[in-house]
Amino acid sequence: MKIASYNINGINGRLASLLAWLEETAPDVVCLQELKTEDAKFPRAALRKAGYGAAVCGQRAYNGVAILTKGAEPIVTRRALPGDAQDKASRYLEAAVKGILIACIYAPNGNPQPGPRFDYKLAWLERLNAHAAALWASDVPVLLVGDFNVVPTDSDIYSAKSSWKDDALLQPASRAAFQRLIGQGWLDALRTLHPTEPIYTFWDYKRDAWRRNAGLRIDHFLLSRVLHERLVDGNVDVAARALEGSSDHAPVWLQLDEP
DNA sequence: ATGTCCTGGATACCAGGA
């Protein structure tokens, strides 16, 4: 079972390349972030034609997450992260797919920091920690996947002394929130599979970052206990980032064994 | 401070977010 995550940065503007990528890589499940479109303008028909059912939590212009499933419809279990009824941003979608509970995550960017946007990021990650603890306790196979907007350690960026050092993605409080998740027992799948090599999932459009390989690792797969032993392989599809008109993220994928 | 690219609103650029 192949599961991918892709911050697409505008699904309608990149629909043709998304469809080509789906055909080429044929993942069983795809978690998408930054759709930047409302539900009514989500390209459901084109994806269905490509063989994918979809659950969508859209929003006009900003945010937006979706879960695609090949030859099936996701069974939605949640459309929002619990803990703040006032938070209307579309950043969380949870669905049961082929025996796994999949949480598609688009955490807040949090810049500039300090400030209210950073406070919101930390509060959101705290709510994620609380909900993740409940999911962990359920003993169900769960995958927390998506754009966490956190660079977990200095090994997850081309240079921690770069212009990114004051960015919200690298701050100790952001990292502490991510580490609290890991502390619950969740497995950082990509880092586990590739313990020492650089892994990047995002290259800024600015400063010629792709050409310089000035990347950051901010898209993550976190596996609940029963999924640890099913982890077979995983990596970043860097070729997709090299294409003309690409998102600033590359897709990340995992291969899980059958139970 | 800058770099670039997305979306959407009232235009043939700008605001806001990343």
Tab-separated table of C-alpha atoms (C1' of nucleotides) in Angstrom:
chain	number	residue	atom	x	y	z
A	1	MET	CA	0.000	0.000	0.000
A	2	LYS	CA	1.510	3.256	-1.178
A	3	ILE	CA	0.503	6.469	0.575
A	4	ALA	CA	1.648	9.892	-0.582
A	5	SER	CA	1.447	13.418	0.771
A	6	TYR	CA	1.704	16.478	-1.427
A	7	ASN	CA	1.403	20.169	-0.612
A	8	ILE	CA	0.149	21.100	-4.064
A	9	ASN	CA	-0.008	24.905	-3.556
A	10	GLY	CA	-3.181	25.457	-5.576
A	11	ILE	CA	-4.854	22.340	-6.991
A	12	ASN	CA	-6.640	23.956	-9.930
A	13	GLY	CA	-3.545	25.738	-11.213
A	14	ARG	CA	-1.643	22.451	-11.193
A	15	LEU	CA	-4.365	19.942	-12.012
A	16	ALA	CA	-2.738	18.740	-15.241
A	17	SER	CA	0.560	17.984	-13.523
A	18	LEU	CA	-1.234	16.364	-10.566
A	19	LEU	CA	-3.121	14.027	-12.925
A	20	ALA	CA	0.101	13.141	-14.757
A	21	TRP	CA	1.811	12.449	-11.425
A	22	LEU	CA	-1.097	10.247	-10.255
A	23	GLU	CA	-0.950	8.242	-13.462
A	24	GLU	CA	2.813	7.831	-13.242
A	25	THR	CA	3.124	6.993	-9.541
A	26	ALA	CA	-0.331	5.441	-8.856
A	27	PRO	CA	-0.444	5.850	-5.063
A	28	ASP	CA	-3.309	4.116	-3.237
A	29	VAL	CA	-3.875	7.146	-1.033
A	30	VAL	CA	-2.874	10.799	-1.455
A	31	CYS	CA	-3.099	13.490	1.203
A	32	LEU	CA	-3.153	16.944	-0.368
A	33	GLN	CA	-2.563	20.294	1.333
A	34	GLU	CA	-2.933	23.923	0.274
A	35	LEU	CA	-5.722	23.266	-2.195
A	36	LYS	CA	-6.508	27.010	-2.213
A	37	THR	CA	-10.000	26.343	-3.458
A	38	GLU	CA	-13.493	26.003	-2.054
A	39	ASP	CA	-15.278	22.627	-2.161
A	40	ALA	CA	-17.446	23.656	-5.124
A	41	LYS	CA	-14.375	24.317	-7.278
A	42	PHE	CA	-12.501	21.175	-6.244
A	43	PRO	CA	-11.791	19.111	-9.422
A	44	ARG	CA	-13.716	16.069	-8.225
A	45	ALA	CA	-14.803	14.910	-11.684
A	46	ALA	CA	-11.282	14.963	-13.151
A	47	LEU	CA	-9.935	12.995	-10.187
A	48	ARG	CA	-12.772	10.492	-10.401
A	49	LYS	CA	-11.972	10.023	-14.079
A	50	ALA	CA	-8.371	9.338	-13.023
A	51	GLY	CA	-9.690	6.616	-10.698
A	52	TYR	CA	-9.664	8.449	-7.359
A	53	GLY	CA	-12.403	9.110	-4.858
A	54	ALA	CA	-11.947	12.220	-2.720
A	55	ALA	CA	-12.811	13.691	0.657
A	56	VAL	CA	-12.345	17.456	0.692
A	57	CYS	CA	-12.146	20.189	3.280
A	58	GLY	CA	-11.703	23.219	1.076
A	59	GLN	CA	-11.381	26.982	1.600
A	60	ARG	CA	-11.321	29.865	-0.854
A	61	ALA	CA	-7.794	31.169	-1.644
A	62	TYR	CA	-6.072	29.690	1.429
A	63	ASN	CA	-5.425	26.339	3.117
A	64	GLY	CA	-7.608	23.377	2.148
A	65	VAL	CA	-6.891	19.647	2.533
A	66	ALA	CA	-8.088	16.521	0.743
A	67	ILE	CA	-7.669	12.766	0.882
A	68	LEU	CA	-7.724	10.855	-2.409
A	69	THR	CA	-8.236	7.084	-2.546
A	70	LYS	CA	-7.744	4.919	-5.599
A	71	GLY	CA	-10.874	3.009	-6.530
A	72	ALA	CA	-12.671	3.883	-3.300
A	73	GLU	CA	-14.260	6.699	-1.331
A	74	PRO	CA	-12.632	7.773	1.955
A	75	ILE	CA	-14.873	7.435	5.006
A	76	VAL	CA	-14.584	10.800	6.728
A	77	THR	CA	-14.300	10.670	10.514
A	78	ARG	CA	-13.439	14.346	11.176
A	79	ARG	CA	-13.385	17.615	9.233
A	80	ALA	CA	-11.662	19.776	11.833
A	81	LEU	CA	-9.077	19.491	14.562
A	82	PRO	CA	-10.922	19.505	17.889
A	83	GLY	CA	-10.309	22.094	20.577
A	84	ASP	CA	-11.345	25.435	19.048
A	85	ALA	CA	-14.768	25.841	17.473
A	86	GLN	CA	-13.786	29.398	16.400
A	87	ASP	CA	-10.974	28.154	14.155
A	88	LYS	CA	-12.488	28.030	10.660
A	89	ALA	CA	-9.266	27.380	8.725
A	90	SER	CA	-9.398	24.160	6.658
A	91	ARG	CA	-6.309	22.440	7.978
A	92	TYR	CA	-7.392	18.994	9.117
A	93	LEU	CA	-9.243	16.099	7.544
A	94	GLU	CA	-9.436	12.592	8.930
A	95	ALA	CA	-10.742	9.514	7.124
A	96	ALA	CA	-10.720	5.737	7.343
A	97	VAL	CA	-9.051	4.238	4.289
A	98	LYS	CA	-8.328	0.549	3.769
A	99	GLY	CA	-8.115	-0.173	7.487
A	100	ILE	CA	-6.009	2.866	8.405
A	101	LEU	CA	-7.164	6.099	9.994
A	102	ILE	CA	-5.476	8.846	8.001
A	103	ALA	CA	-5.162	12.363	9.383
A	104	CYS	CA	-4.312	14.866	6.635
A	105	ILE	CA	-2.594	17.839	8.248
A	106	TYR	CA	-1.781	21.375	7.164
A	107	ALA	CA	-0.329	23.103	10.219
A	108	PRO	CA	-0.132	26.917	10.325
A	109	ASN	CA	3.017	28.553	8.965
A	110	GLY	CA	3.206	30.929	11.938
A	111	ASN	CA	5.198	33.789	10.442
A	112	PRO	CA	6.042	36.391	11.410
A	113	GLN	CA	7.263	35.393	14.821
A	114	PRO	CA	6.831	36.476	17.487
A	115	GLY	CA	3.234	37.582	17.085
A	116	PRO	CA	-0.371	36.424	16.924
A	117	ARG	CA	0.226	34.203	13.903
A	118	PHE	CA	2.969	32.359	15.775
A	119	ASP	CA	0.744	32.070	18.855
A	120	TYR	CA	-1.934	30.513	16.617
A	121	LYS	CA	0.593	28.038	15.209
A	122	LEU	CA	1.653	26.898	18.685
A	123	ALA	CA	-1.957	26.659	19.880
A	124	TRP	CA	-2.848	24.603	16.787
A	125	LEU	CA	0.092	22.240	17.353
A	126	GLU	CA	-0.980	21.923	20.987
A	127	ARG	CA	-4.481	20.916	19.851
A	128	LEU	CA	-2.862	18.436	17.466
A	129	ASN	CA	-0.878	16.969	20.371
A	130	ALA	CA	-4.038	16.558	22.428
A	131	HIS	CA	-5.938	14.871	19.599
A	132	ALA	CA	-2.950	12.701	18.650
A	133	ALA	CA	-2.762	11.457	22.243
A	134	ALA	CA	-6.379	10.324	22.013
A	135	LEU	CA	-5.724	8.610	18.674
A	136	TRP	CA	-2.636	6.908	20.075
A	137	ALA	CA	-4.614	5.606	23.028
A	138	SER	CA	-7.217	4.104	20.676
A	139	ASP	CA	-4.674	1.512	19.432
A	140	VAL	CA	-6.049	1.899	15.909
A	141	PRO	CA	-3.613	2.033	12.930
A	142	VAL	CA	-3.207	5.791	12.476
A	143	LEU	CA	-1.112	7.880	10.119
A	144	LEU	CA	-0.567	11.590	10.867
A	145	VAL	CA	0.587	12.961	7.549
A	146	GLY	CA	1.068	16.265	5.833
A	147	ASP	CA	2.730	19.650	6.044
A	148	PHE	CA	3.539	20.192	9.724
A	149	ASN	CA	5.392	23.441	8.967
A	150	VAL	CA	8.118	22.381	11.413
A	151	VAL	CA	11.783	21.667	10.637
A	152	PRO	CA	12.352	19.106	13.423
A	153	THR	CA	16.143	19.488	13.806
A	154	ASP	CA	19.076	21.350	12.259
A	155	SER	CA	19.707	18.192	10.177
A	156	ASP	CA	16.419	18.853	8.405
A	157	ILE	CA	17.526	22.053	6.670
A	158	TYR	CA	20.372	22.857	4.285
A	159	SER	CA	21.738	25.402	6.723
A	160	ALA	CA	20.334	26.287	10.116
A	161	LYS	CA	22.399	29.474	10.074
A	162	SER	CA	20.675	30.624	6.916
A	163	SER	CA	18.066	33.323	6.511
A	164	TRP	CA	15.649	30.768	7.983
A	165	LYS	CA	17.028	30.942	11.529
A	166	ASP	CA	14.379	33.399	12.752
A	167	ASP	CA	11.586	31.706	10.812
A	168	ALA	CA	8.619	30.182	12.655
A	169	LEU	CA	9.404	26.771	11.130
A	170	LEU	CA	12.688	26.483	13.076
A	171	GLN	CA	11.827	28.032	16.423
A	172	PRO	CA	12.440	26.002	19.614
A	173	ALA	CA	8.748	26.208	20.559
A	174	SER	CA	7.709	24.800	17.148
A	175	ARG	CA	10.259	22.012	17.457
A	176	ALA	CA	9.208	21.263	21.035
A	177	ALA	CA	5.613	20.776	19.878
A	178	PHE	CA	6.781	18.313	17.212
A	179	GLN	CA	9.009	16.514	19.720
A	180	ARG	CA	6.066	16.135	22.120
A	181	LEU	CA	4.295	14.220	19.344
A	182	ILE	CA	7.327	11.992	18.877
A	183	GLY	CA	7.412	11.589	22.643
A	184	GLN	CA	3.920	10.051	22.533
A	185	GLY	CA	5.471	7.221	20.520
A	186	TRP	CA	4.738	8.255	16.916
A	187	LEU	CA	7.399	7.153	14.426
A	188	ASP	CA	8.931	9.769	12.119
A	189	ALA	CA	8.907	7.395	9.139
A	190	LEU	CA	11.137	9.241	6.668
A	191	ARG	CA	13.871	9.925	9.224
A	192	THR	CA	13.661	6.328	10.441
A	193	LEU	CA	14.130	5.004	6.907
A	194	HIS	CA	16.958	7.451	6.158
A	195	PRO	CA	18.679	8.145	9.495
A	196	THR	CA	21.636	10.225	8.339
A	197	GLU	CA	21.154	11.554	4.829
A	198	PRO	CA	19.669	14.992	4.101
A	199	ILE	CA	15.933	14.787	3.365
A	200	TYR	CA	14.170	17.861	2.026
A	201	THR	CA	10.522	18.215	1.030
A	202	PHE	CA	10.293	21.978	0.398
A	203	TRP	CA	12.419	24.405	-1.572
A	204	ASP	CA	11.408	28.055	-1.497
A	205	TYR	CA	10.578	29.755	-4.793
A	206	LYS	CA	12.781	32.591	-3.592
A	207	ARG	CA	16.531	32.898	-3.618
A	208	ASP	CA	17.010	30.245	-6.287
A	209	ALA	CA	16.507	27.621	-3.556
A	210	TRP	CA	15.765	24.641	-5.806
A	211	ARG	CA	18.865	25.113	-7.957
A	212	ARG	CA	21.003	25.474	-4.813
A	213	ASN	CA	19.243	22.495	-3.145
A	214	ALA	CA	18.493	24.859	-0.252
A	215	GLY	CA	15.742	22.635	1.129
A	216	LEU	CA	13.784	22.049	4.324
A	217	ARG	CA	12.086	18.910	5.633
A	218	ILE	CA	8.611	19.998	6.793
A	219	ASP	CA	6.299	17.328	5.330
A	220	HIS	CA	6.118	14.321	7.633
A	221	PHE	CA	4.620	10.869	8.105
A	222	LEU	CA	4.024	9.882	11.736
A	223	LEU	CA	3.048	6.244	12.332
A	224	SER	CA	1.105	4.842	15.271
A	225	ARG	CA	2.448	1.780	17.074
A	226	VAL	CA	0.737	-0.937	15.036
A	227	LEU	CA	2.015	0.607	11.790
A	228	HIS	CA	5.699	0.608	12.797
A	229	GLU	CA	6.241	-2.988	11.745
A	230	ARG	CA	4.431	-2.474	8.440
A	231	LEU	CA	6.820	0.271	7.265
A	232	VAL	CA	8.679	-0.966	4.178
A	233	ASP	CA	9.971	2.021	2.230
A	234	GLY	CA	9.493	5.729	1.666
A	235	ASN	CA	11.095	8.764	0.147
A	236	VAL	CA	10.680	12.179	-1.440
A	237	ASP	CA	9.715	12.389	-5.102
A	238	VAL	CA	12.199	15.154	-5.868
A	239	ALA	CA	11.689	14.785	-9.632
A	240	ALA	CA	8.247	16.381	-9.255
A	241	ARG	CA	9.802	19.517	-7.724
A	242	ALA	CA	12.101	19.865	-10.745
A	243	LEU	CA	9.211	20.193	-13.204
A	244	GLU	CA	8.351	23.566	-14.712
A	245	GLY	CA	5.599	25.243	-12.704
A	246	SER	CA	5.930	22.870	-9.746
A	247	SER	CA	4.619	23.442	-6.249
A	248	ASP	CA	7.311	24.624	-3.828
A	249	HIS	CA	6.924	21.227	-2.091
A	250	ALA	CA	7.758	17.779	-3.448
A	251	PRO	CA	5.486	14.771	-2.842
A	252	VAL	CA	6.503	12.384	-0.070
A	253	TRP	CA	5.491	8.711	-0.152
A	254	LEU	CA	5.485	5.599	2.017
A	255	GLN	CA	5.088	1.931	1.271
A	256	LEU	CA	3.289	-0.099	3.977
A	257	ASP	CA	3.091	-3.877	4.113
A	258	GLU	CA	-0.300	-5.565	4.295
A	259	PRO	CA	-1.293	-6.324	7.906
B	1	DA	C1'	15.326	44.258	2.711
B	2	DT	C1'	15.202	41.238	-0.907
B	3	DG	C1'	13.915	37.161	-3.595
B	4	DT	C1'	8.876	34.113	-6.118
B	5	DC	C1'	4.468	32.339	-6.828
B	6	DC	C1'	-0.414	31.314	-5.606
B	7	DT	C1'	-5.425	33.166	-5.400
B	8	DG	C1'	-8.918	36.591	-5.823
B	9	DG	C1'	-10.733	41.281	-6.378
B	10	DA	C1'	-11.713	44.897	-9.209
B	11	DT	C1'	-7.874	45.163	-13.329
B	12	DA	C1'	-4.644	45.318	-16.942
B	13	DC	C1'	-1.874	45.788	-10.756
B	14	DC	C1'	-2.239	44.838	-5.991
B	15	DA	C1'	-3.081	42.579	-1.409
B	16	DG	C1'	-2.322	38.764	1.502
B	17	DG	C1'	-0.247	34.456	2.539
B	18	DA	C1'	3.498	31.294	2.211
